[in-house]
CSV table of C-alpha atoms in Angstrom, one decimal:
chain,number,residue,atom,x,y,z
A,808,UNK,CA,33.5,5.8,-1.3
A,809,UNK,CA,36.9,7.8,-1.0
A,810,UNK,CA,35.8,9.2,2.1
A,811,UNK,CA,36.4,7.3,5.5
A,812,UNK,CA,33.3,9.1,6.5
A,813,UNK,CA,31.1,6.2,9.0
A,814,UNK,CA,27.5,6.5,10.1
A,815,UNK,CA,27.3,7.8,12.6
A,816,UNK,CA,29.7,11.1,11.3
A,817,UNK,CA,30.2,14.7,11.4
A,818,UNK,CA,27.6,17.4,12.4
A,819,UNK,CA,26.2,19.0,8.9
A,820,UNK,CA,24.7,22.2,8.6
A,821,UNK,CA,22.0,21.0,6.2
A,822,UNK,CA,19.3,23.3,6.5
A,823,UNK,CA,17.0,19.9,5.1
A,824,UNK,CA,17.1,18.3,8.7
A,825,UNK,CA,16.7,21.0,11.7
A,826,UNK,CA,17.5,20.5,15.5
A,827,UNK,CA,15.3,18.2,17.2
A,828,UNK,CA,12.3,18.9,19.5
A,829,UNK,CA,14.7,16.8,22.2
A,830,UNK,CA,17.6,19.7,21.2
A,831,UNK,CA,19.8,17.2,19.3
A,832,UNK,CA,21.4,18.5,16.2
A,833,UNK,CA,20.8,16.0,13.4
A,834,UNK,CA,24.3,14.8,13.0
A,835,UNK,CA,24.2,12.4,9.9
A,836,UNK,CA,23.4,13.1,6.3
A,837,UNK,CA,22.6,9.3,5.7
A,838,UNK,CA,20.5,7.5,3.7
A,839,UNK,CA,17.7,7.3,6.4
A,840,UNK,CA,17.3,10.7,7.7
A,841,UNK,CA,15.5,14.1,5.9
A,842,UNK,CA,13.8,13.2,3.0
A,843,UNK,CA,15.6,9.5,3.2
A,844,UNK,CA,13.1,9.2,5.8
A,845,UNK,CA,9.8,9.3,3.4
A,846,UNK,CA,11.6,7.1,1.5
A,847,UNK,CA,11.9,4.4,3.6
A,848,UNK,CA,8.5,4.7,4.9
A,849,UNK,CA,7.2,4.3,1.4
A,850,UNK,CA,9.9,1.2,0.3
A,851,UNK,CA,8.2,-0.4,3.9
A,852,UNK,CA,4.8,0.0,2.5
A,853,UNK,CA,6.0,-1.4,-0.8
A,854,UNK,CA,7.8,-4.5,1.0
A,855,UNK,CA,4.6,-5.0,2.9
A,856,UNK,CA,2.4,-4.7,-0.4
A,857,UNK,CA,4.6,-7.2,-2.2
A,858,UNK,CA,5.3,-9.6,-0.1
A,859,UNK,CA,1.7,-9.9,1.1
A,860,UNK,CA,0.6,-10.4,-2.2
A,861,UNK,CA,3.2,-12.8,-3.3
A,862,UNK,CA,2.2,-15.0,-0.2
A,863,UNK,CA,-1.0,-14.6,-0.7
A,864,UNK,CA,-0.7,-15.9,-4.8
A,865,UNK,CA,1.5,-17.8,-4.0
A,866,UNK,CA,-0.1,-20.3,-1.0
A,867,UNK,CA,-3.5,-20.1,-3.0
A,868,UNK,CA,-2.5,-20.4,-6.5
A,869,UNK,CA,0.9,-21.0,-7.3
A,870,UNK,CA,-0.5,-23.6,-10.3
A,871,UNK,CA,-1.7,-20.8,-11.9
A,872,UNK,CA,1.3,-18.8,-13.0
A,873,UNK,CA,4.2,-20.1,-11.3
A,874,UNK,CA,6.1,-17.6,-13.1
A,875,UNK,CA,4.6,-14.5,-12.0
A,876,UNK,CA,4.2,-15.3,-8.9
A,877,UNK,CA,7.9,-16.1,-8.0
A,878,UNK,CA,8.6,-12.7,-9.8
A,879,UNK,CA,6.2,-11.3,-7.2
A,880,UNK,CA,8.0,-12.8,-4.5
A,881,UNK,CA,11.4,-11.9,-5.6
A,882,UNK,CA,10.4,-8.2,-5.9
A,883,UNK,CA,9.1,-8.1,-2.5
A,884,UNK,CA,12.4,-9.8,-1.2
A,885,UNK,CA,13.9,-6.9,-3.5
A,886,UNK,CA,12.0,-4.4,-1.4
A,887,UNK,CA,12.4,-5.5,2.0
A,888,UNK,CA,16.3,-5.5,1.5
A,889,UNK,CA,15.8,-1.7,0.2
A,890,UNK,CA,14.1,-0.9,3.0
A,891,UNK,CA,16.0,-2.2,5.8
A,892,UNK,CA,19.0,-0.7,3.8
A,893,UNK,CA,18.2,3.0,3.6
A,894,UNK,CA,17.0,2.8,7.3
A,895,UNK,CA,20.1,1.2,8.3
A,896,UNK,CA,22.1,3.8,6.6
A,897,UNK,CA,25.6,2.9,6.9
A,898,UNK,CA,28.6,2.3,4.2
A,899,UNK,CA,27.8,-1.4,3.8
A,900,UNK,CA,24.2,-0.5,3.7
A,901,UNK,CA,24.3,1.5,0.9
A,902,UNK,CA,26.0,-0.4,-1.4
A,903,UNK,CA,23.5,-3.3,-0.7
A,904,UNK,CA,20.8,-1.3,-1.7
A,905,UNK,CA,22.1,0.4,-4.5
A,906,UNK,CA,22.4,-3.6,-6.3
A,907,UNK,CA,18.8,-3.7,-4.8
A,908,UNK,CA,17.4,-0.8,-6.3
A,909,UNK,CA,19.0,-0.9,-9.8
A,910,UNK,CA,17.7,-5.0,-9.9
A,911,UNK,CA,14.6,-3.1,-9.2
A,912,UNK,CA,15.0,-0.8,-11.9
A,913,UNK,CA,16.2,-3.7,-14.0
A,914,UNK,CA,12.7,-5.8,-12.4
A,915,UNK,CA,10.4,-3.4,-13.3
A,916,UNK,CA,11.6,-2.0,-16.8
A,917,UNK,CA,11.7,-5.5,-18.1
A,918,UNK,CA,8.6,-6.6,-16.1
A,919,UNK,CA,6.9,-3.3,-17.5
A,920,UNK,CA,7.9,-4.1,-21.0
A,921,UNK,CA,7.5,-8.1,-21.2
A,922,UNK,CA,4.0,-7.8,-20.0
A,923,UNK,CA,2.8,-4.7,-22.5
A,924,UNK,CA,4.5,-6.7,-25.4
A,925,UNK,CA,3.4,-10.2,-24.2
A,926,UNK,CA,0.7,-10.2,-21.7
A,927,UNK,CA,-0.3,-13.6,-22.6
A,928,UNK,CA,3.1,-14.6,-20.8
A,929,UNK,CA,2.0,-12.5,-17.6
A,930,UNK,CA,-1.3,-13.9,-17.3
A,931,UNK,CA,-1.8,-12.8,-13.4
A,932,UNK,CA,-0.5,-9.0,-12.3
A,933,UNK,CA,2.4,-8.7,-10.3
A,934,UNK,CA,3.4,-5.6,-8.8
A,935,UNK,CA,5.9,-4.6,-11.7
A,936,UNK,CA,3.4,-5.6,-14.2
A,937,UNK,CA,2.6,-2.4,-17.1
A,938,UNK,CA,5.6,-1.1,-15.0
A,939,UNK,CA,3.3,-1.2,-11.7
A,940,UNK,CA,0.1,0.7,-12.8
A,941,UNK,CA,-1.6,-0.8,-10.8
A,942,UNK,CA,0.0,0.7,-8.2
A,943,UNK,CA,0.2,4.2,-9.6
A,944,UNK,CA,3.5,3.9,-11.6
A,945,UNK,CA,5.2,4.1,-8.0
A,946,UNK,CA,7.4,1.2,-8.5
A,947,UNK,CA,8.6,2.6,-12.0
A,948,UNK,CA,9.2,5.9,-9.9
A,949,UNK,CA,10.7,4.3,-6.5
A,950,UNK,CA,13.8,3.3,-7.7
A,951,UNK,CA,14.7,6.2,-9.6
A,952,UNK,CA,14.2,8.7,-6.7
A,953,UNK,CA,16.2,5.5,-4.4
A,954,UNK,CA,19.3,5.9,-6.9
A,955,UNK,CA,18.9,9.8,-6.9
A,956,UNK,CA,18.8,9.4,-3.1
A,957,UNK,CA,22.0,7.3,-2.8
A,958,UNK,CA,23.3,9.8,-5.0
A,959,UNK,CA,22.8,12.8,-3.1
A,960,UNK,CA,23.7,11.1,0.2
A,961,UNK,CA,27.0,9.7,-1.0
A,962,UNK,CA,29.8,10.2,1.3
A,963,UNK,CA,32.0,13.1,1.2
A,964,UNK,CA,29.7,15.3,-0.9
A,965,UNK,CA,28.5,17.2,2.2
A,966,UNK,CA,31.0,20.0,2.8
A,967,UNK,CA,32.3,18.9,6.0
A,968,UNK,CA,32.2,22.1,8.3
B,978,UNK,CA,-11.6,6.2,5.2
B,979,UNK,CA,-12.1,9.5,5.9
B,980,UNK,CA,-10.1,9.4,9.0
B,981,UNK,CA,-7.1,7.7,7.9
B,982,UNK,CA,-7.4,10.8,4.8
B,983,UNK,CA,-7.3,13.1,7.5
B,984,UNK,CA,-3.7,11.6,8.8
B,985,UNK,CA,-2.5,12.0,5.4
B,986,UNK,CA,-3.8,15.9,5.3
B,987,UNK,CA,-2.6,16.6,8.9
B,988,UNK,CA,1.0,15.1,7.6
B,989,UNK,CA,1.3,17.0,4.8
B,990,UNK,CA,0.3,20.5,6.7
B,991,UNK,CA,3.0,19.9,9.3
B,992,UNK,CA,6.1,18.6,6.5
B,993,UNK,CA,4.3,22.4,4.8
B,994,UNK,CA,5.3,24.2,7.9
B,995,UNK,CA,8.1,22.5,8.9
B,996,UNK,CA,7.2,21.2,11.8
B,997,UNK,CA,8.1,18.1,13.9
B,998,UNK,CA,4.6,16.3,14.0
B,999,UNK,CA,2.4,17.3,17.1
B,1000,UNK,CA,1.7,15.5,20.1
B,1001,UNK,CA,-2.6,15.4,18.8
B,1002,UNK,CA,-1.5,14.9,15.4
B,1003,UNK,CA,0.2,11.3,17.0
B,1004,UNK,CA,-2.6,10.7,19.1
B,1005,UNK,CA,-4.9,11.5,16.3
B,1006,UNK,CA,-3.1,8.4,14.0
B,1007,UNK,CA,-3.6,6.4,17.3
B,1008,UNK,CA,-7.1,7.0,17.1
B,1009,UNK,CA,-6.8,5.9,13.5
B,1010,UNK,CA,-5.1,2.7,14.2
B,1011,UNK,CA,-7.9,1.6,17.0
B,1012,UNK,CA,-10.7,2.4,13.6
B,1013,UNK,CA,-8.6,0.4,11.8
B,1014,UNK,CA,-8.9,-2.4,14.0
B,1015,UNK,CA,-11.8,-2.4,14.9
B,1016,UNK,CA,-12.7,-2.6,11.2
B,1017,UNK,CA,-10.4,-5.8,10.9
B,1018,UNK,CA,-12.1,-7.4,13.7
B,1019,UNK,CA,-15.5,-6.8,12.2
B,1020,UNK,CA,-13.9,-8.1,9.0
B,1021,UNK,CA,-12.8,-11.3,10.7
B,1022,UNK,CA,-16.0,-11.9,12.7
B,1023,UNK,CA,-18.0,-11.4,9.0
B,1024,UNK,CA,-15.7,-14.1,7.7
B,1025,UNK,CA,-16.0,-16.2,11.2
B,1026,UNK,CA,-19.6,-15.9,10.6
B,1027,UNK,CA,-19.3,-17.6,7.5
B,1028,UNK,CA,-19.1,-14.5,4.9
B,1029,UNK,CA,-16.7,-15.3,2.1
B,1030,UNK,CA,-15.6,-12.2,-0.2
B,1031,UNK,CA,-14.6,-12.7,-3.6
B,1032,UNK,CA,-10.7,-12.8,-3.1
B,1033,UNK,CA,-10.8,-14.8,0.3
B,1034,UNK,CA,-6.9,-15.0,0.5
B,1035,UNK,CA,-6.1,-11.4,-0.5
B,1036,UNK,CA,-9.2,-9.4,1.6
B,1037,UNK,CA,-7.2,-11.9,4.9
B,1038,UNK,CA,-4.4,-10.2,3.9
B,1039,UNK,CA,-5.3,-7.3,3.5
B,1040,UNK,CA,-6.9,-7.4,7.2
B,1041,UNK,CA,-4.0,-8.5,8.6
B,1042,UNK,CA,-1.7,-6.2,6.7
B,1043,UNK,CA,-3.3,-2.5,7.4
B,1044,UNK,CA,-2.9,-3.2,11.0
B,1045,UNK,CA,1.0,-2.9,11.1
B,1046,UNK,CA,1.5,0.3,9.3
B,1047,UNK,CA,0.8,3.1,11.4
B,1048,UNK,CA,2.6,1.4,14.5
B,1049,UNK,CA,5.3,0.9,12.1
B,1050,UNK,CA,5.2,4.6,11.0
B,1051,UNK,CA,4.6,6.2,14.1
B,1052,UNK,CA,8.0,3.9,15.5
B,1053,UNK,CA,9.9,5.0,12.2
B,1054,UNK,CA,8.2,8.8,12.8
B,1055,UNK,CA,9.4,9.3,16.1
B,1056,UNK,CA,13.1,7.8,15.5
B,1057,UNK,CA,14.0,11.7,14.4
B,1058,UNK,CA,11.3,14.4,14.9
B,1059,UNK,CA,11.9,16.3,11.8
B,1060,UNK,CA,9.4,18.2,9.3
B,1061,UNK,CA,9.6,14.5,7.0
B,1062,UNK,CA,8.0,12.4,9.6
B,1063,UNK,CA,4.6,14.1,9.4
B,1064,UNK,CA,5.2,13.1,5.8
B,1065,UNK,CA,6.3,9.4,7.1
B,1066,UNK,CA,3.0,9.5,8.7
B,1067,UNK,CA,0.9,10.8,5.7
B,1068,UNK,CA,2.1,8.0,4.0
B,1069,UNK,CA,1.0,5.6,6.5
B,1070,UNK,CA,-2.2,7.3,6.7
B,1071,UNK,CA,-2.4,7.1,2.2
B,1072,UNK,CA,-1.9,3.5,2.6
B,1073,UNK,CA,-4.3,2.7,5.1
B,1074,UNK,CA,-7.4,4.7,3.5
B,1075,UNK,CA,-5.8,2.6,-0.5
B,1076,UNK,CA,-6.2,-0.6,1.6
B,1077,UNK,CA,-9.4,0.7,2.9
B,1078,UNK,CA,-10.9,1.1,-0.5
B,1079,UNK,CA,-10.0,-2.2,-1.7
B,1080,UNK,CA,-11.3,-4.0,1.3
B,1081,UNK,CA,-14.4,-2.5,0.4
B,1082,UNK,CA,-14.1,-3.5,-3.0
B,1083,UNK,CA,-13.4,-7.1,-2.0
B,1084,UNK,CA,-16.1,-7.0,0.6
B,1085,UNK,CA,-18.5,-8.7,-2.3
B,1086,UNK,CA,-19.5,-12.3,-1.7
B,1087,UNK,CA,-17.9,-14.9,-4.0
């Protein structure tokens, strides 16, 4: 945050990202290219898989556990604003989806928990439910590798060369 | 299923070498996408025809919802050619045959 570094910034020498096939060096170290990437292609299939399944619960049967359901929802609102974040990439960006991935964290650990302790009180799954197995713990593991990836973009690590 | 495996395979092989994805490897997840709709379309007709699975809203969903990925990988793939988007597109390619399977769970009448 000290660094005046913007988006669209220096030339880096990160071995991570080589030349293009079109012979442009990869320029940025943001949160959307390399690995960042992956990332955001998985977040977009997580946004997708939420938010379809909120609609879904929530047009069909939203008597049945309002609660859940509108947890649902929020977490794919959570996701779609993660994703759009690490592809945008840029100062503002970043900070946006940091608060988004650590409500996510926040989401999923108390999600995880409430609904191994009380799953009377999570009657239908939602996709942080027994901290999203049904999902193969991926939403427990998303937001951790999204904070270690904010982490290891964050401006003015890169040795500027 | 089997096709959409063999996206995630050929994604993984090219991140491995560290290679941009190839020109047959995208045409190859085109190929993937037009199974893929055809497979929703015979879904829809089923349920036109007056089939109803199990979990009507979520196997409509699920139709509609395994149609946008590759496009939306292949776009977010081709935005920088680097060894991760063959990895971009193996995830695509992981979703699609997940989605698969459940479809085909679903597929059950009610």
């Amino acid at each position: 945050m000290t660094s005046p570094t913007p988006a669209g910034g220096t030339p880096s020498s990160d071995p991570a990202t080589p030349e293009t096939s079109a012979g442009q060096p990869v320029t940025e170290r943001t949160t959307r290219s390399g690995p960042g990437k992956v990332l955001v292609a998985v977040y977009g299939v997580f946004a997708l898989a939420a938010c379809s399944r909120a609609a879904v619960q929530l047009i069909t049967r939203f008597d049945e556990a309002p609660l859940a359901y509108l947890l649902s929802a929020l977490a794919g609102v959570i996701y779609v604003i993660a994703t759009i974040m690490l592809a945008r990439g840029t100062r503002t960006s970043r900070r946006v989806a940091t608060v988004a991935i650590v409500v996510e964290l926040v989401g999923v650990l108390t999600i995880g928990t409430f609904s191994v302790l009380d799953p009377a009180a999570f009657p239908r799954a939602t996709v942080w439910s027994a901290y999203g197995s049904g999902y193969g713990y991926v939403p427990l593991v998303l937001p951790i590798l999204g904070l270690w990836w904010l982490y290891a973009t964050r401006p003015g690590r890169p040795a500027r060369s | 299923m089997a096709l959409s495996g063999g996206m995630v395979i050929w994604g993984l092989l090219t991140t491995a070498v560290n290679q941009p994805p190839y020109k047959a490897q995208l045409l190859y997840a085109a190929g993937v996408e037009i199974v893929t709709v055809v497979q929703s379309i015979v879904g829809f007709v089923g349920i036109a025809r007056g089939f109803r699975p199990e979990e009507f809203g979520t196997t409509i969903g699920y139709l509609i919802g395994i149609l946008v990925l590759i496009p939306a990988a292949w776009f977010w793939a081709n935005v920088e050619r680097t060894r991760y988007s063959g990895l971009v597109l193996a995830v695509a390619g992981l979703a699609v045959s997940v989605m698969t399977l459940r479809l085909m769970q679903l597929w059950v009448p009610a």
